[in-house]
Coordinates of C-alpha atoms in Angstrom, one line a residue:
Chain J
X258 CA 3.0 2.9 -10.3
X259 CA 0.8 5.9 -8.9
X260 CA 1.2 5.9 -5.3
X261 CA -2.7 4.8 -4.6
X262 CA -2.4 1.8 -6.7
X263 CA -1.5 -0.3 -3.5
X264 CA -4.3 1.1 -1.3
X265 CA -6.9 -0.5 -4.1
X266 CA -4.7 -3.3 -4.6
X267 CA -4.8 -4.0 -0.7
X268 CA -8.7 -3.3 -1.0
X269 CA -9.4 -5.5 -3.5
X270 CA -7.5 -8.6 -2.4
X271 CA -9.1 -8.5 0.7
X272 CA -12.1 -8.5 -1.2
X273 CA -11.1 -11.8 -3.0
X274 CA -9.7 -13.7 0.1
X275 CA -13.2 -12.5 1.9
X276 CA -15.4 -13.9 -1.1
X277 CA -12.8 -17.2 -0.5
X278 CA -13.3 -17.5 2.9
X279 CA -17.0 -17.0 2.8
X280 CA -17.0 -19.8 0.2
X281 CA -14.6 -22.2 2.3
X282 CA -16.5 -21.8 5.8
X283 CA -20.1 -21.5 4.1
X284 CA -20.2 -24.1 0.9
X285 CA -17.3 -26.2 2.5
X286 CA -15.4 -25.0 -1.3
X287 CA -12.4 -24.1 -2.7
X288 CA -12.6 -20.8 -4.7
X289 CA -10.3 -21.5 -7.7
X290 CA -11.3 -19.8 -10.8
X291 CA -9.7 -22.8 -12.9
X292 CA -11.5 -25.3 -11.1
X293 CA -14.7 -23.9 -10.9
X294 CA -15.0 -23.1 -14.6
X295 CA -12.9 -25.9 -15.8
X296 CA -15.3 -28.2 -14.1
X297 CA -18.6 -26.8 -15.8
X298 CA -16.7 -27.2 -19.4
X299 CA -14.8 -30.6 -19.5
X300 CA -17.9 -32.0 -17.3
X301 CA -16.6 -32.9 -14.6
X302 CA -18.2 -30.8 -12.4
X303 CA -21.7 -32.1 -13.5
X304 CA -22.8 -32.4 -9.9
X305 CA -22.8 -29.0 -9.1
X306 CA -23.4 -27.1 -12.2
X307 CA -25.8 -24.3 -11.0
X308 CA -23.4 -23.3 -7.7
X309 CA -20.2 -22.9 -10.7
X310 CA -22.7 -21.0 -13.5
X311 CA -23.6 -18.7 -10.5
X312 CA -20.2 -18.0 -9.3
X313 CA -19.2 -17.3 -13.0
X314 CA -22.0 -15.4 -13.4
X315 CA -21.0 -13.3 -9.9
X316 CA -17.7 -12.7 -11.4
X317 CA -18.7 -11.8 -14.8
X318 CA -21.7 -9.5 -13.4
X319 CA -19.6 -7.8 -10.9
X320 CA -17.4 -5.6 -13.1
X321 CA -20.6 -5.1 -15.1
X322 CA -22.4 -3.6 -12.3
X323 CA -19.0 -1.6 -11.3
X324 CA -18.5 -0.8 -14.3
X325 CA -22.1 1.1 -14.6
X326 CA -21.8 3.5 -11.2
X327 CA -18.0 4.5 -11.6
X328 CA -17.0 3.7 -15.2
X329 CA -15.2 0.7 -16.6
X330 CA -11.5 0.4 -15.8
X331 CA -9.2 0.2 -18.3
X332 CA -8.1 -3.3 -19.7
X333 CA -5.2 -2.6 -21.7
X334 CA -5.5 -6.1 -23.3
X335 CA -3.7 -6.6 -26.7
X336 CA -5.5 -6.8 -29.8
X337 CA -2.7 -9.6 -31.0
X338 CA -4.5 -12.4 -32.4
X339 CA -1.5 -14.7 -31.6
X340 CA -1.2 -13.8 -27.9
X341 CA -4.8 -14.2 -27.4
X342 CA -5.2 -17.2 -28.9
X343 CA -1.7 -19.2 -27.7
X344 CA -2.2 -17.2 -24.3
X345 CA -5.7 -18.1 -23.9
X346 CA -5.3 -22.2 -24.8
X347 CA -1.8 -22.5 -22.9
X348 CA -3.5 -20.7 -19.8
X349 CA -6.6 -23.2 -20.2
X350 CA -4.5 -26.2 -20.7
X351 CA -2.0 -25.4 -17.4
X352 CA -4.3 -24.6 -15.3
X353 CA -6.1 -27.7 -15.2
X354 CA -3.0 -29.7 -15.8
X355 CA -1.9 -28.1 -12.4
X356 CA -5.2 -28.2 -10.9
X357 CA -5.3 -24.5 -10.1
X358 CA -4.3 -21.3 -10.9
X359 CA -3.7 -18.0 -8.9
X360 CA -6.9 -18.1 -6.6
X361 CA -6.7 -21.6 -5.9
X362 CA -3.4 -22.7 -5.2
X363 CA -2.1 -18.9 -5.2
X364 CA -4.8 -17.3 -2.6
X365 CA -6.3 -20.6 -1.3
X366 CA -3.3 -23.4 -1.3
X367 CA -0.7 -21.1 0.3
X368 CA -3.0 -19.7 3.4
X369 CA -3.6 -22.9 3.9
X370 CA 0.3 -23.5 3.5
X371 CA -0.3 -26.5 1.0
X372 CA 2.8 -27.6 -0.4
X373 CA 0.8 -28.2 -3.7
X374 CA -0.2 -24.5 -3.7
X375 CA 3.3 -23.2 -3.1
X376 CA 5.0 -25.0 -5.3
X377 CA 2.7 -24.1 -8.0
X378 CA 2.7 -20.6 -7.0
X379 CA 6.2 -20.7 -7.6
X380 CA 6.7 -22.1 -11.1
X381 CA 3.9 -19.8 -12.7
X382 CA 5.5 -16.8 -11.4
X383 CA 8.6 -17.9 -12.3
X384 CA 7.7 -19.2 -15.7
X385 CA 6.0 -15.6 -15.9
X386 CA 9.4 -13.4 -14.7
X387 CA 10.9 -15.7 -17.5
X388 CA 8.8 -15.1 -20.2
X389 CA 8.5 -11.5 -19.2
X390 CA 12.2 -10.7 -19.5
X391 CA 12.8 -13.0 -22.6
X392 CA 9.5 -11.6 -24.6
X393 CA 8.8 -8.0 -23.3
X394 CA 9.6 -6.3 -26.7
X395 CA 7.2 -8.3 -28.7
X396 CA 4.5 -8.4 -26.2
X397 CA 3.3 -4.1 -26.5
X398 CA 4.0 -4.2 -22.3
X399 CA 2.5 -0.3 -21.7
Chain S
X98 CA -29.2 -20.9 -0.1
X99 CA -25.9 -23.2 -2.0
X100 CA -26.9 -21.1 -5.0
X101 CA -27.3 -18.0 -3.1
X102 CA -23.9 -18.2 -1.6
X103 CA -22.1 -19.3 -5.1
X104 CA -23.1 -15.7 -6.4
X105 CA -22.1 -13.5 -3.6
X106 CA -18.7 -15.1 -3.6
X107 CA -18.5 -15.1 -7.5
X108 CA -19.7 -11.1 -7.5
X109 CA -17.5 -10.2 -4.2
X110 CA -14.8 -12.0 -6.0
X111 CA -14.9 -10.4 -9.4
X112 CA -15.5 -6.8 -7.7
X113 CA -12.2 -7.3 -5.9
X114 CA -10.7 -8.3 -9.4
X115 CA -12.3 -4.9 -10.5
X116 CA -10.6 -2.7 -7.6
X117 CA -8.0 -4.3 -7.4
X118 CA -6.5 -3.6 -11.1
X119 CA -6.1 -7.1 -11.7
X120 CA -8.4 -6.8 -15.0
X121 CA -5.8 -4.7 -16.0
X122 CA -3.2 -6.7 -18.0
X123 CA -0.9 -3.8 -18.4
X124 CA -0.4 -3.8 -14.4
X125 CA -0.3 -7.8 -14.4
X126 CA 2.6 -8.0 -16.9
X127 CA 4.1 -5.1 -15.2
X128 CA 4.2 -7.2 -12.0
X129 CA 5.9 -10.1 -14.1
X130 CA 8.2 -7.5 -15.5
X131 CA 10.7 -7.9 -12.7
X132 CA 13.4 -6.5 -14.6
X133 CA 11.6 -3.3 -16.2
X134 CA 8.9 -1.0 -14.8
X135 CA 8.3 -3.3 -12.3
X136 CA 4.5 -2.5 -10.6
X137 CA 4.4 -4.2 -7.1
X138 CA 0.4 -3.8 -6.9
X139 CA -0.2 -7.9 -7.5
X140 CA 1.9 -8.3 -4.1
X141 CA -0.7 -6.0 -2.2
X142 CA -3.4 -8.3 -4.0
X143 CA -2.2 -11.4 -3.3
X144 CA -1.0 -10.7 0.6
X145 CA -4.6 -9.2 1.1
X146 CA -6.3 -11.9 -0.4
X147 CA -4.2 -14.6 2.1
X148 CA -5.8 -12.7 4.9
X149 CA -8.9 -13.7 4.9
X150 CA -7.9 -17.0 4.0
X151 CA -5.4 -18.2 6.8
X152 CA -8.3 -17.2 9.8
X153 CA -10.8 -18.8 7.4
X154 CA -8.7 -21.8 7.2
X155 CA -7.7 -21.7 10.9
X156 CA -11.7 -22.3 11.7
X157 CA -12.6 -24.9 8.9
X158 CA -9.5 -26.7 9.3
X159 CA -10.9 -27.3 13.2
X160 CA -14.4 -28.2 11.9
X161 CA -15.7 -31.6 10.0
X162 CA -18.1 -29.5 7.6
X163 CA -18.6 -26.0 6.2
X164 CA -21.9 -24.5 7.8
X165 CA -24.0 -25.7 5.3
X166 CA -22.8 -29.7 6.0
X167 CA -20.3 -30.0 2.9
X168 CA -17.5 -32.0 4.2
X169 CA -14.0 -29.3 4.4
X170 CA -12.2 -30.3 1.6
X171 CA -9.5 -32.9 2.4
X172 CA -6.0 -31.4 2.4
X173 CA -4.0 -32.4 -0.8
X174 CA -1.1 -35.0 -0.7
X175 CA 1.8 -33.3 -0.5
X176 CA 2.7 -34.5 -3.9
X177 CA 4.8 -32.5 -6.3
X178 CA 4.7 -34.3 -9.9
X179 CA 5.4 -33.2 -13.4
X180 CA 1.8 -32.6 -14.0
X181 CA 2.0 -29.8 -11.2
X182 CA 5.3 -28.3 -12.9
X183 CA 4.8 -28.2 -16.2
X184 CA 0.8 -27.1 -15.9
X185 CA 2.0 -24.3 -14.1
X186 CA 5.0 -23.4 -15.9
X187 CA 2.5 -23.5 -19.0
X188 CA 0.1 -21.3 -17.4
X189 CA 2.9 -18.9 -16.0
X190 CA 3.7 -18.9 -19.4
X191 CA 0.3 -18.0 -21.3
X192 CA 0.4 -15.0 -18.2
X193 CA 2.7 -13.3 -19.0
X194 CA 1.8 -13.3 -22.6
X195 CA -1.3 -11.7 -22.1
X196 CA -1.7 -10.6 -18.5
X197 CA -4.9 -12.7 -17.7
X198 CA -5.6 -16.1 -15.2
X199 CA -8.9 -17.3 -15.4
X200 CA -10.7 -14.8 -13.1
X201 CA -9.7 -12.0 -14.9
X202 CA -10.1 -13.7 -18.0
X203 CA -14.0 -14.2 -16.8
X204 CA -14.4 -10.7 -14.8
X205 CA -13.5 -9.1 -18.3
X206 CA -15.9 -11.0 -20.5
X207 CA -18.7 -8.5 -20.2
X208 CA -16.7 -5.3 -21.4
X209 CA -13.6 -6.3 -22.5
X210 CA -15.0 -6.4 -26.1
X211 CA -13.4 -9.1 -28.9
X212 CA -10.3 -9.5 -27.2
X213 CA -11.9 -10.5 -24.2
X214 CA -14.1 -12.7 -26.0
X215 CA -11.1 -14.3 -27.9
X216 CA -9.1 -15.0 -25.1
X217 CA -11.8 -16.8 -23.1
X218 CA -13.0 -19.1 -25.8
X219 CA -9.2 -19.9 -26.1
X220 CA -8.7 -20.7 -22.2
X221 CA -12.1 -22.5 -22.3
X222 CA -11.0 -24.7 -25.8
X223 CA -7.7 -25.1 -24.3
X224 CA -9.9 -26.6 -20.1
X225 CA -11.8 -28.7 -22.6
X226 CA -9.4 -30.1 -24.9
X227 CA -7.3 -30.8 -21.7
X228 CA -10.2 -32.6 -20.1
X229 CA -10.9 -34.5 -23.0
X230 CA -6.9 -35.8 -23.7
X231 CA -6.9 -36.7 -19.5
X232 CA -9.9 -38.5 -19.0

């Protein structure tokens, strides 16, 4: 890790919890990612479809926008076909299975110290460690 | 105003994806790489990301309805079932094999070229298959 990494890190998730917060105490909503996005697909968020477009389109237009003024940041994503696929479905699937993912029962549930979000929080980053240490040599980790 | 406040969130949200380094997978599966080159960043991420969050909470959880009249959402039954387990351990899962959740996966559609592309249309097949076998 270079040394500044944590400093952006740090910057950056304050960014997130403030977007969050501003959501919660503004639009009386939960900011989860999953949630948001999984609602405009399955249609079950069909009563507030504009509100989740714009918030996708927020977070989709923000890196753009970075992007533009200080250069894109590197991805590093894997040109696998596999991973992409089984990650991308099995990451789709869970997440709305567990009704959340890292922003909303990660950054939302556990400030709010839901027993939902903690829990959750725990068995993705467990499952994660897990299949890190099992499958780091096939998965091209830089 | 609803729709004006759904887009500042969504852009303050994905710029603090962006600086953060959290649309970088190499640094997400090196924070899931607990027993390599472990990268500590997604700890800084996360703990300033809760911030915000526990004042925020602190105020709505003390008021009937957000500012604009929407009801606070109601806390959650403090109910651990399988569906909570195994969707996360699934998702944990999927993670770690490519180093994207769902706001990353959406914060790198614009410029993450076909790999980008490929992941979300997986993530999004994978929300609307799941929607379809649940409902």
């Amino acid at each position: 890790m270079i040394s500044s990494d944590w400093i952006y890190g740090l910057i950056g998730g304050l960014m997130i919890g403030s977007a969050a917060a501003l959501y919660l105490l503004v639009s009386g909503r939960i900011m989860g990612a999953s949630g948001l996005l999984g609602g405009l697909i399955d249609g079950t968020g069909r009563a507030n479809l504009a509100e989740r477009a714009l918030f996708i389109a927020g977070v989709i237009g923000a890196p753009l926008i970075y992007g533009a003024l200080f250069g894109f940041p590197e991805t590093n994503l894997t040109t696998n076909l596999a991973l992409l696929v089984i990650g991308g479905l099995v990451v789709g699937v869970g997440t709305r299975m567990a009704n959340g993912c890292t922003s909303g029962h990660g950054v939302c549930g556990i400030s709010r110290f839901s027993l939902r979000g903690i829990v959750a929080t725990f068995a993705y980053l467990f499952a994660g460690f897990a299949t890190m240490a099992v499958l780091r040599p096939w998965l091209g980790v830089v | 105003m609803r729709l004006v406040i759904s887009m500042a969130a969504g852009l303050l949200f994905g710029l603090g994806l962006t600086v953060s380094g959290m649309t970088d997978t190499a640094k997400v599966q090196g924070w899931l790489d607990l027993f390599g080159n472990w990268d500590p960043t997604l700890a800084f991420v996360l703990g300033g990301a809760i911030l915000p969050m526990l004042l925020a909470w602190r105020i709505a959880d003390r008021r009937e309805t957000a500012v604009l009249g929407t009801p606070i959402p109601a806390r959650s039954e403090p109910v651990i079932d399988r569906k909570l387990l195994a969707g996360s351990a699934l998702f944990g899962f999927g993670w770690a094999l490519v180093g994207l959740c769902p706001g990353p996966a959406m914060a790198v559609l614009g410029y993450g070229g076909t790999g980008a592309i490929i992941f979300f249309a997986a993530m999004a097949t994978g929300m609307f298959g799941y929607g379809r076998i649940a409902t």
